[in-house]
XYZ file of C-alpha atoms in Angstrom:
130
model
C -45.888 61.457 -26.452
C -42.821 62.141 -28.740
C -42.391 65.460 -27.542
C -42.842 64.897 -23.851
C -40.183 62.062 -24.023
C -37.570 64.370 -26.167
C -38.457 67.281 -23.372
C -37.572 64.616 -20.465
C -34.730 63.867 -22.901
C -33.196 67.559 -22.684
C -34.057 67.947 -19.209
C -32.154 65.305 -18.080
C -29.060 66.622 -20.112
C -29.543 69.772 -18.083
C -29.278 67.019 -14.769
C -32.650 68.364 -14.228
C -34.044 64.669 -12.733
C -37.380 65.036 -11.064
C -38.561 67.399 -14.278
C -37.187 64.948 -16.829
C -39.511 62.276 -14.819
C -42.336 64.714 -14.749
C -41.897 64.388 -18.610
C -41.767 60.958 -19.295
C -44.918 60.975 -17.178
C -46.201 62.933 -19.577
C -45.702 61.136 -22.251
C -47.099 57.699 -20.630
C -49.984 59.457 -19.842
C -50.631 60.190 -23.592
C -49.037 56.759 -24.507
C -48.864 53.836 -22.116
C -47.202 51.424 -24.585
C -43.894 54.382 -24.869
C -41.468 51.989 -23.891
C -38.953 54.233 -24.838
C -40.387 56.696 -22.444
C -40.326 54.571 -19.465
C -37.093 53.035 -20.741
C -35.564 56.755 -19.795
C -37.610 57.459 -16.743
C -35.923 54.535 -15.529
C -32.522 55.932 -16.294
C -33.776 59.194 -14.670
C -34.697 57.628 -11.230
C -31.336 55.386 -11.615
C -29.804 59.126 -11.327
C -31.971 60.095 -8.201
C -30.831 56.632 -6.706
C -35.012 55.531 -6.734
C -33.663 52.151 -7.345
C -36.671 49.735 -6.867
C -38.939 52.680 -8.958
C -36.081 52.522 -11.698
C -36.736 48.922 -11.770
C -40.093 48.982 -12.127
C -39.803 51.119 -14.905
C -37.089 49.532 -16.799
C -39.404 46.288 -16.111
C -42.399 47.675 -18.026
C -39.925 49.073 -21.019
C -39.513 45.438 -21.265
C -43.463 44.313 -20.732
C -44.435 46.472 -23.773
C -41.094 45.126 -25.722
C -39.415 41.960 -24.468
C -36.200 42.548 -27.089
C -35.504 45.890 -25.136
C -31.902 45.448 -25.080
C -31.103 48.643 -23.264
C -34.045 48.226 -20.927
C -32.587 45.136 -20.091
C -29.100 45.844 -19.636
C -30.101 48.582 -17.169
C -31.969 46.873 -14.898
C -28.703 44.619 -14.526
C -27.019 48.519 -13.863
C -29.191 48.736 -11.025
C -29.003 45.619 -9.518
C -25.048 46.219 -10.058
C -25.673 49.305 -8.276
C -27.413 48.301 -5.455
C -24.776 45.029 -5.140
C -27.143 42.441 -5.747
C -24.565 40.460 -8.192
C -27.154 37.611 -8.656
C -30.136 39.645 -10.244
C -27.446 41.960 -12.364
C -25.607 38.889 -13.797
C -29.312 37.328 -14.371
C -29.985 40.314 -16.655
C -26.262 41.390 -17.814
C -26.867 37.429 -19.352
C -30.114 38.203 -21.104
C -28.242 41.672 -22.523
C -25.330 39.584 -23.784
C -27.532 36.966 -25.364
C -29.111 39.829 -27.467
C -26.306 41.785 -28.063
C -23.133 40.736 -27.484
C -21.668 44.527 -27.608
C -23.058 44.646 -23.717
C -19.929 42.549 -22.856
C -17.788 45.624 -23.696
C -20.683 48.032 -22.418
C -20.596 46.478 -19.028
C -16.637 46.365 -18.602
C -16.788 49.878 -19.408
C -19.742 51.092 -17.775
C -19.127 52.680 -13.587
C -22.433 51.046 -12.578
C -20.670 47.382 -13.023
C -17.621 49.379 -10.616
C -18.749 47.117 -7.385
C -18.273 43.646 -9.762
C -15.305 44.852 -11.934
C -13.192 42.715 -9.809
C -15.698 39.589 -9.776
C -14.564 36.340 -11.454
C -18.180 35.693 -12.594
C -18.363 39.126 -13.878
C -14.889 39.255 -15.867
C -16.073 35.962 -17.275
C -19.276 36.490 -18.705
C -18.158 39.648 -19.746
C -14.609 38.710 -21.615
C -13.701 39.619 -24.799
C -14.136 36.353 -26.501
C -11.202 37.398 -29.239
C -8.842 37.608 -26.648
């Protein structure tokens, strides 16, 4: 499973989506409970724009480990992504709770782009030293 998820690791450097997914399928197969595996076959799909699959994925990261932090702050990517600002704050909040270095992550990341401008967004995701 380690190998099939470092394979879908390299082929998604190479932008090579739908084989890096092939992959991580792969390494499910062999190892249901890889939540690092779907964790990054949810990232892969986010690329391909399969938002709702991405989800899904991202969703069972979390299932087989509910202190996922980065499972968790991408699902709030997606839902960023496809402008739902209610379900991306809902999980941008659960990120922050568990990490507060997604406050920084989130100013800074392009998925967030559609809420940079939000007043709920700049406030749940201000510095608090400044």
């Amino acid at each position: 499973a380690f190998a099939w998820n470092n394979k879908g690791v390299a082929l998604e450097k190479l932008e090579k989506y739908p084989e890096a997914i092939a992959a991580y399928d792969k390494a499910i197969e062999i190892d249901p409970k890889y939540a690092f595996a779907w964790n990054n076959k949810g990232v892969a799909l986010e690329k391909l724009e399969k938002y709702p699959e991405a989800i899904s994925a991202f969703g069972k990261a979390i299932e087989i480990n509910p202190e996922y932090n980065s499972a968790i702050f991408n699902i709030a990517c997606v839902y960023a992504l496809q402008g739902d600002k209610s379900e991306a704050l809902k999980y941008l909040v659960k990120a922050i709770e568990k990490d507060s270095k997604y406050r920084k992550d989130a100013r800074e990341d392009d998925d967030f782009k559609s809420l940079y401008n939000d007043n709920d967004f700049k406030s749940l995701t201000a510095d608090p030293e400044e």
